[in-house]
Coordinates of C-alpha atoms in Angstrom, one line a residue:
M253 CA 61.8 100.1 84.4
P254 CA 58.5 101.3 83.0
V255 CA 58.1 100.9 79.3
T256 CA 57.9 104.5 78.5
D257 CA 60.1 106.8 76.3
S258 CA 61.0 108.9 79.4
S259 CA 62.1 106.1 81.6
M260 CA 65.6 106.1 80.2
S261 CA 66.8 109.3 78.5
V262 CA 70.0 110.5 76.9
A263 CA 71.0 114.1 77.2
P264 CA 72.8 114.8 73.9
R265 CA 75.9 117.1 73.9
A266 CA 75.7 117.6 70.1
S267 CA 73.0 118.2 67.6
G268 CA 71.9 116.3 64.5
L269 CA 71.9 112.8 66.2
S270 CA 69.7 110.0 64.8
T271 CA 68.9 106.6 66.1
G272 CA 69.4 103.3 64.2
K273 CA 72.5 102.5 62.1
F274 CA 75.5 104.8 62.9
A275 CA 76.9 106.8 60.2
G276 CA 80.1 105.5 58.6
V277 CA 83.3 107.5 59.0
G278 CA 85.3 106.3 56.0
S279 CA 88.8 104.9 56.2
N280 CA 90.0 107.4 58.8
C281 CA 89.4 107.4 62.5
P282 CA 86.7 109.9 63.5
S283 CA 87.6 113.0 65.5
A284 CA 86.9 113.1 69.2
A285 CA 83.8 115.2 68.6
A286 CA 82.5 112.8 66.0
G287 CA 83.3 109.9 68.4
Q288 CA 81.3 111.6 71.1
E289 CA 78.3 111.9 68.8
I290 CA 78.6 108.2 67.9
A291 CA 78.7 107.3 71.6
I292 CA 75.6 109.5 72.3
T293 CA 73.8 107.8 69.5
W294 CA 74.6 104.4 70.8
L295 CA 73.3 105.2 74.3
K296 CA 70.2 106.8 72.8
T297 CA 69.5 103.7 70.8
L298 CA 69.9 101.6 73.9
A299 CA 67.5 103.8 75.8
L300 CA 64.8 103.4 73.1
A301 CA 65.3 99.7 73.0
F302 CA 64.8 99.6 76.8
A303 CA 61.6 101.7 76.5
K304 CA 60.2 99.6 73.8
S305 CA 61.4 96.3 75.3
E306 CA 63.3 95.3 72.2
P307 CA 66.0 92.8 73.2
S308 CA 66.8 92.1 69.5
T309 CA 67.8 95.8 69.2
I310 CA 70.0 95.5 72.3
R311 CA 71.7 92.4 71.0
N312 CA 72.5 94.2 67.8
L313 CA 74.3 96.9 69.8
F314 CA 77.0 94.5 70.9
R315 CA 79.7 92.7 69.1
A316 CA 79.8 88.9 69.1
D317 CA 82.7 89.2 71.6
G318 CA 81.1 92.1 73.5
H319 CA 80.6 92.2 77.3
W320 CA 78.4 94.0 79.7
R321 CA 80.0 94.3 83.1
D322 CA 78.0 95.7 86.1
H323 CA 79.3 96.8 89.5
L324 CA 76.2 97.1 91.7
A325 CA 74.5 99.8 89.5
L326 CA 71.9 97.7 87.8
T327 CA 72.2 94.1 89.1
W328 CA 73.0 95.0 92.8
D329 CA 76.0 92.6 92.3
L330 CA 79.3 92.2 90.5
R331 CA 78.2 90.6 87.2
T332 CA 79.6 90.1 83.8
F333 CA 77.5 89.1 80.8
A334 CA 79.5 87.7 77.9
G335 CA 78.0 88.0 74.4
P336 CA 75.1 89.9 72.9
A337 CA 72.4 87.4 74.0
L338 CA 73.3 87.3 77.7
A339 CA 73.9 91.1 77.8
A340 CA 70.4 91.7 76.2
D341 CA 68.7 89.2 78.5
G342 CA 70.4 90.7 81.5
L343 CA 69.5 94.3 80.6
K344 CA 65.9 93.2 79.9
E345 CA 65.6 91.7 83.3
V346 CA 67.0 94.9 84.9
S347 CA 64.4 96.9 83.1
Q348 CA 61.7 95.2 85.1
R349 CA 62.9 96.4 88.5
R350 CA 65.1 99.4 88.0
R351 CA 64.3 102.9 86.7
V352 CA 67.2 104.2 84.7
S353 CA 67.4 107.7 83.3
S354 CA 69.6 110.7 82.4
F355 CA 72.4 109.1 80.4
Q356 CA 75.0 111.8 79.6
V357 CA 78.3 111.4 77.8
Q358 CA 80.8 113.3 79.9
D359 CA 82.3 116.4 78.3
A360 CA 85.8 115.8 76.9
G361 CA 85.3 112.2 77.9
S362 CA 85.4 110.7 74.4
K363 CA 88.6 109.3 72.9
V364 CA 89.3 107.6 69.6
F365 CA 92.0 104.9 69.3
E366 CA 93.4 102.5 66.8
H367 CA 93.5 99.2 68.6
K368 CA 96.2 96.7 67.7
T369 CA 94.0 93.8 66.8
R370 CA 90.5 95.3 66.5
G371 CA 90.9 98.4 64.5
K372 CA 89.2 101.7 65.3
T373 CA 87.7 102.1 68.8
I374 CA 85.8 104.9 70.6
E375 CA 85.9 105.1 74.3
T376 CA 83.8 107.4 76.5
F377 CA 82.7 107.9 80.1
F378 CA 79.0 108.6 80.8
T379 CA 76.9 109.2 83.8
F380 CA 73.3 108.1 84.6
E381 CA 71.0 107.5 87.5
T382 CA 68.6 104.9 88.8
D383 CA 65.8 105.2 91.3
I384 CA 68.2 104.5 94.1
A385 CA 71.7 105.6 93.0
W386 CA 74.0 107.9 91.1
C387 CA 76.0 105.9 88.6
R388 CA 78.7 106.1 86.1
G389 CA 79.7 104.0 83.1
H390 CA 82.3 103.5 80.4
L391 CA 81.6 102.5 76.8
R392 CA 84.1 101.0 74.3
L393 CA 82.8 100.8 70.7
I394 CA 84.5 99.2 67.7
L395 CA 83.8 99.9 64.1
A396 CA 82.5 96.8 62.2
A397 CA 85.0 95.4 59.8
D398 CA 82.3 94.6 57.2
G399 CA 82.1 98.1 55.8
S400 CA 78.6 98.7 57.2
G401 CA 79.7 101.7 59.2
E402 CA 78.1 100.3 62.4
W403 CA 79.7 100.8 65.8
R404 CA 79.0 98.0 68.3
A405 CA 80.0 97.7 71.9
W406 CA 83.0 95.7 72.8
T407 CA 82.7 96.6 76.5
F408 CA 79.8 98.3 78.3
F409 CA 80.5 99.0 82.0
T410 CA 78.0 100.3 84.5
S411 CA 79.0 101.1 88.1
M412 CA 77.3 102.6 91.2
E413 CA 79.0 105.7 92.5
E414 CA 76.7 106.7 95.4
L415 CA 73.4 105.6 96.9
K416 CA 70.9 108.4 96.9
G417 CA 70.5 109.8 100.4
F418 CA 73.7 108.2 101.5
E419 CA 76.3 110.3 99.6
E420 CA 79.9 110.6 100.8
Q421 CA 80.4 113.5 103.2
A422 CA 83.2 115.0 101.2
G423 CA 83.8 118.0 99.0
T424 CA 80.8 120.2 98.9
R425 CA 79.1 117.8 101.4
R426 CA 81.9 117.8 103.9
P427 CA 80.7 117.8 107.5
G428 CA 80.7 121.0 109.5
K429 CA 83.0 119.6 112.2
L430 CA 84.9 116.4 112.8
H431 CA 82.7 114.2 115.0
R432 CA 84.5 110.8 114.6
T433 CA 87.2 109.7 117.1
S434 CA 90.9 110.0 116.4
A435 CA 92.9 107.0 115.3
Q436 CA 93.1 104.2 117.9
S437 CA 96.2 102.3 117.0
S438 CA 97.5 101.8 120.5
T439 CA 97.1 98.6 122.4
D440 CA 95.5 100.3 125.4
L441 CA 92.5 98.1 126.3
D442 CA 90.7 101.0 128.0
D443 CA 90.9 102.9 124.7
R444 CA 89.5 99.9 123.0
K445 CA 86.5 99.7 125.2
Q446 CA 85.7 103.3 124.5
T447 CA 85.9 102.8 120.7
T448 CA 83.6 99.8 120.4
E449 CA 80.5 100.8 122.3
P450 CA 78.3 99.8 120.6
D451 CA 79.9 97.2 118.2
P452 CA 81.3 98.6 115.0
Q453 CA 79.0 98.3 111.9
V454 CA 82.0 97.1 109.9
L455 CA 85.1 95.1 110.9
V456 CA 88.0 95.3 108.4
V457 CA 90.7 92.7 108.7
G458 CA 94.0 94.1 107.6
A459 CA 95.4 97.6 108.0
G460 CA 97.4 97.7 104.7
H461 CA 96.7 99.8 101.6
A462 CA 93.2 98.2 100.9
G463 CA 92.0 98.0 104.5
L464 CA 92.7 101.7 105.3
A465 CA 91.3 102.8 101.9
I466 CA 88.0 101.1 102.5
A467 CA 87.9 102.3 106.1
A468 CA 88.4 105.9 104.8
R469 CA 85.5 105.4 102.3
L470 CA 83.2 104.1 104.9
A471 CA 84.1 106.9 107.3
A472 CA 83.0 109.3 104.6
L473 CA 79.7 107.6 104.6
D474 CA 79.5 107.9 108.4
V475 CA 79.7 104.1 108.8
D476 CA 81.3 103.1 112.1
T477 CA 84.3 101.0 111.1
L478 CA 87.1 99.2 113.0
V479 CA 90.3 98.0 111.3
I480 CA 92.4 95.2 112.9
D481 CA 95.9 94.1 112.0
R482 CA 98.1 91.3 113.4
E483 CA 101.3 93.5 113.2
E484 CA 102.4 95.6 116.1
H485 CA 102.3 98.9 114.2
I486 CA 100.4 100.2 111.2
G487 CA 102.8 99.9 108.2
D488 CA 104.7 96.9 109.6
N489 CA 103.5 94.9 106.5
W490 CA 106.0 97.2 104.6
R491 CA 108.4 98.2 107.3
N492 CA 109.5 94.6 108.2
R493 CA 110.4 93.6 104.6
Y494 CA 113.9 93.5 103.1
Q495 CA 115.8 96.8 103.2
S496 CA 116.1 97.4 99.5
L497 CA 112.4 97.0 98.7
L498 CA 110.8 99.6 96.5
L499 CA 107.2 99.6 95.1
H500 CA 107.3 97.8 91.8
N501 CA 104.9 100.2 90.0
Q502 CA 105.0 104.0 90.0
I503 CA 103.4 106.2 92.6
A504 CA 100.6 107.3 90.2
A505 CA 99.0 103.9 90.5
N506 CA 99.1 103.8 94.3
H507 CA 97.3 106.9 95.7
L508 CA 94.8 106.4 98.5
P509 CA 91.4 108.2 98.5
Y510 CA 91.1 111.7 99.8
L511 CA 94.9 112.1 100.5
P512 CA 97.2 111.6 97.5
F513 CA 101.0 111.2 98.0
P514 CA 103.0 114.4 98.0
S515 CA 103.9 115.5 94.5
T516 CA 107.5 115.8 95.5
W517 CA 107.9 112.1 96.4
P518 CA 109.9 109.8 94.1
S519 CA 108.2 107.8 91.4
Y520 CA 109.1 104.5 93.2
L521 CA 108.4 104.6 96.9
S522 CA 110.6 102.9 99.4
K523 CA 109.1 100.6 102.0
E524 CA 109.7 103.2 104.7
H525 CA 107.9 105.8 102.6
M526 CA 104.9 103.5 102.3
A527 CA 104.9 102.4 106.0
E528 CA 105.1 105.9 107.4
W529 CA 102.4 107.1 104.9
L530 CA 100.0 104.5 106.1
V531 CA 100.6 105.6 109.7
A532 CA 100.0 109.3 108.8
Y533 CA 97.0 108.4 106.6
A534 CA 95.2 106.6 109.5
A535 CA 95.9 109.4 111.9
I536 CA 94.9 112.3 109.6
L537 CA 91.6 110.7 108.5
G538 CA 90.8 109.5 112.1
L539 CA 90.5 105.8 111.3
K540 CA 90.1 103.4 114.2
V541 CA 92.8 100.7 114.0
W542 CA 93.7 98.0 116.5
T543 CA 97.1 96.5 116.1
S544 CA 98.5 93.2 117.5
T545 CA 95.0 91.7 117.0
T546 CA 94.0 88.5 115.2
I547 CA 90.8 86.7 114.5
L548 CA 90.3 83.5 116.3
H549 CA 86.9 82.6 115.0
A550 CA 84.0 84.2 113.0
D551 CA 80.4 83.0 112.5
Y552 CA 77.5 84.7 110.7
D553 CA 74.0 84.6 112.2
Q554 CA 71.5 84.7 109.2
D555 CA 68.6 85.6 111.5
A556 CA 70.3 88.4 113.4
R557 CA 72.3 89.4 110.2
R558 CA 75.4 89.9 112.3
W559 CA 78.8 88.3 112.7
T560 CA 80.1 87.0 116.0
V561 CA 83.9 87.5 115.8
Q562 CA 86.4 86.5 118.5
L563 CA 89.5 88.5 118.6
S564 CA 92.8 87.7 120.3
Q565 CA 94.2 90.9 121.9
P566 CA 97.8 91.8 122.8
D567 CA 97.4 91.0 126.5
G568 CA 96.2 87.5 125.7
T569 CA 92.5 88.1 126.4
V570 CA 89.7 87.4 123.9
K571 CA 87.2 90.0 122.9
T572 CA 83.9 89.3 121.1
L573 CA 82.4 91.8 118.6
H574 CA 79.2 91.6 116.6
P575 CA 79.7 93.7 113.4
R576 CA 77.1 93.6 110.6
H577 CA 79.8 93.3 108.0
L578 CA 83.2 91.7 107.8
V579 CA 85.7 92.8 105.2
Q580 CA 88.8 90.7 104.4
A581 CA 91.6 93.0 103.3
T582 CA 94.6 90.7 104.0
G583 CA 96.1 91.0 100.5
I584 CA 97.5 88.3 98.3
F585 CA 100.7 87.9 100.2
G586 CA 99.3 87.4 103.7
S587 CA 100.1 83.7 103.9
Q588 CA 103.7 82.5 103.6
N589 CA 104.6 79.6 101.3
R590 CA 107.4 77.6 102.9
P591 CA 108.0 74.5 100.7
I592 CA 109.5 71.4 102.3
I593 CA 112.9 70.7 100.6
A594 CA 114.2 67.2 100.9
G595 CA 117.6 67.0 102.6
A596 CA 117.4 70.6 103.8
E597 CA 118.2 69.5 107.4
Q598 CA 121.6 68.3 106.1
F599 CA 122.5 71.6 104.6
D600 CA 125.2 73.3 106.7
G601 CA 124.7 76.8 105.1
R602 CA 122.0 79.3 105.8
L603 CA 118.5 78.6 104.5
T604 CA 116.4 81.9 104.3
Y605 CA 112.9 82.5 103.1
A606 CA 112.1 85.7 101.3
S607 CA 109.7 86.8 104.1
D608 CA 112.7 86.6 106.5
Y609 CA 115.3 88.2 104.3
K610 CA 116.3 91.6 105.7
G611 CA 119.3 92.5 103.5
G612 CA 122.7 91.4 102.1
D613 CA 125.0 93.3 104.5
D614 CA 127.0 90.2 105.4
A615 CA 126.8 88.5 101.9
E616 CA 130.2 89.6 100.4
G617 CA 132.1 86.7 99.0
R618 CA 129.3 84.2 99.7
R619 CA 127.8 81.9 97.1
V620 CA 124.0 82.2 97.1
L621 CA 121.2 80.3 95.3
V622 CA 118.0 82.2 94.9
V623 CA 115.1 79.9 94.2
G624 CA 112.3 81.6 92.2
T625 CA 112.4 84.4 89.6
G626 CA 109.4 86.5 90.7
S627 CA 109.6 90.1 91.9
S628 CA 111.0 89.2 95.3
G629 CA 113.5 86.8 93.7
H630 CA 114.9 89.5 91.4
D631 CA 115.0 92.0 94.2
V632 CA 116.9 89.7 96.6
A633 CA 119.3 88.6 93.8
Q634 CA 120.1 92.2 92.9
D635 CA 120.5 93.2 96.5
L636 CA 122.9 90.3 97.1
C637 CA 124.9 91.1 93.9
N638 CA 125.3 94.7 95.0
A639 CA 126.6 93.4 98.4
G640 CA 129.3 91.4 96.6
A641 CA 127.8 87.9 96.7
E642 CA 128.1 85.3 93.8
V643 CA 124.4 84.7 92.9
T644 CA 122.7 82.0 90.9
M645 CA 119.0 82.1 90.2
L646 CA 117.0 78.9 89.9
Q647 CA 113.6 78.4 88.3
R648 CA 111.4 75.5 87.2
S649 CA 110.1 77.0 83.9
S650 CA 110.9 79.6 81.3
T651 CA 111.0 83.3 82.1
C652 CA 108.7 85.8 80.5
V653 CA 110.8 88.8 79.7
V654 CA 108.9 92.1 79.2
S655 CA 110.4 95.4 78.1
V656 CA 110.3 98.2 80.6
D657 CA 109.6 100.6 77.7
P658 CA 106.3 102.2 78.4
G659 CA 105.0 101.3 74.9
A660 CA 105.5 97.6 75.8
A661 CA 104.8 97.5 79.5
R662 CA 101.1 98.3 79.2
A663 CA 99.7 96.8 82.3
Y664 CA 100.1 100.1 84.2
S665 CA 100.6 102.5 81.3
I666 CA 97.3 104.1 81.9
Y667 CA 98.6 105.4 85.3
S668 CA 100.8 108.5 85.0
D669 CA 101.3 111.8 86.7
D670 CA 100.2 113.7 83.6
G671 CA 97.5 111.3 82.6
L672 CA 94.0 110.4 83.8
P673 CA 93.2 111.0 87.5
I674 CA 93.6 107.8 89.4
A675 CA 89.9 107.4 89.9
D676 CA 89.3 107.5 86.1
A677 CA 92.2 105.2 85.4
D678 CA 90.8 102.7 87.9
F679 CA 87.4 103.0 86.3
V680 CA 88.8 102.2 82.8
T681 CA 90.7 99.3 84.2
N682 CA 87.6 97.9 85.9
S683 CA 85.6 98.3 82.6
F684 CA 87.5 95.3 81.2
P685 CA 86.0 91.9 82.0
F686 CA 88.6 89.3 83.2
P687 CA 88.6 87.2 80.0
L688 CA 89.6 90.4 78.0
V689 CA 92.2 91.3 80.6
A690 CA 93.9 87.9 80.1
E691 CA 93.8 88.4 76.3
L692 CA 95.3 91.9 76.5
H693 CA 98.0 90.8 78.9
K694 CA 99.0 88.2 76.3
D695 CA 99.6 91.1 73.9

């Protein structure tokens, strides 16, 4: 970033702003309008510190426990800088290779809160740009407890939204006609040959929620993408689970890009709802998906900057692809954990693992031991109780009991049908560095 006053600018949305120490607001929380002015002033002070190469000023903008988190916008990486010194050094380094400008606090984007442990906070969304990208950020300020009236950053989040010249072909930039192929989820090998000449640029492993979402995003960037999945049909990762399964968080936290769930659907989706929606989603958005396909081996060639991936196909043959990028979207439950239980071979009852459990239709009058008290354990225990079984749950440590009251269950409280759009809620969630997430979950 050139050291000039114009290299990073802040477009104010209110008049009468000054740089330097922020005006105190007394004992009461500021209004949203006053909070917006304070946020604009903070960003303007940061811009001037960049222009004058004053890391000491940047350090003074952050709390001792403050963090700067960047998702590609300034560091071209996923980075978190903990503490004022690291944040200032990181931002100074960025200033030598990125041109940053046009910081603007978003209209109606400033909120004022009374945080449980840290007092008064101001949160705001802002936009900015670099020489290569359109970007967005989130700022969380806290009023100093020493009576100085200064507001310092607890979290400062910067994120790339779009690369200039490679914007998503959506909304006002939607294509004139659909030129991508329709969904290829069959096992017809002739179809497969047609859809992979030449090799896809991106190979996504896993056709669940995350895999289809990233394929949809890449399709909007006109990046040729192929998704593979080991299951026979799209949605089988949900369809083949136990009959009583419902999503454990509400529908507002689970929308996919470009195509939200119908507003008439229930708050908690069944596994059938989810499975059939994934099928429809892939078809409507024209995503290329190969099912009954697994990876046998994958190697990356540093010189050619391509992967060599061997795929096992449903007819037993092996196909080799050379994508430039390989995305793993297999989720956190892709591998089963089947512990070895001493003496299990002598047990004359039925031993069932959660991944094999389909329902309690024949459980009436039976005595059942459910080992484990996670989400699946409780789901299975409740299902068996409803079927008339006598159920005991076993665990090796104490249970953390959390109220279902929205005021207490805060992990997903930001997601609601009458709250922030899901993209904004995701953005706020991403603005918290992991150490702070752990601390807030303890609350």
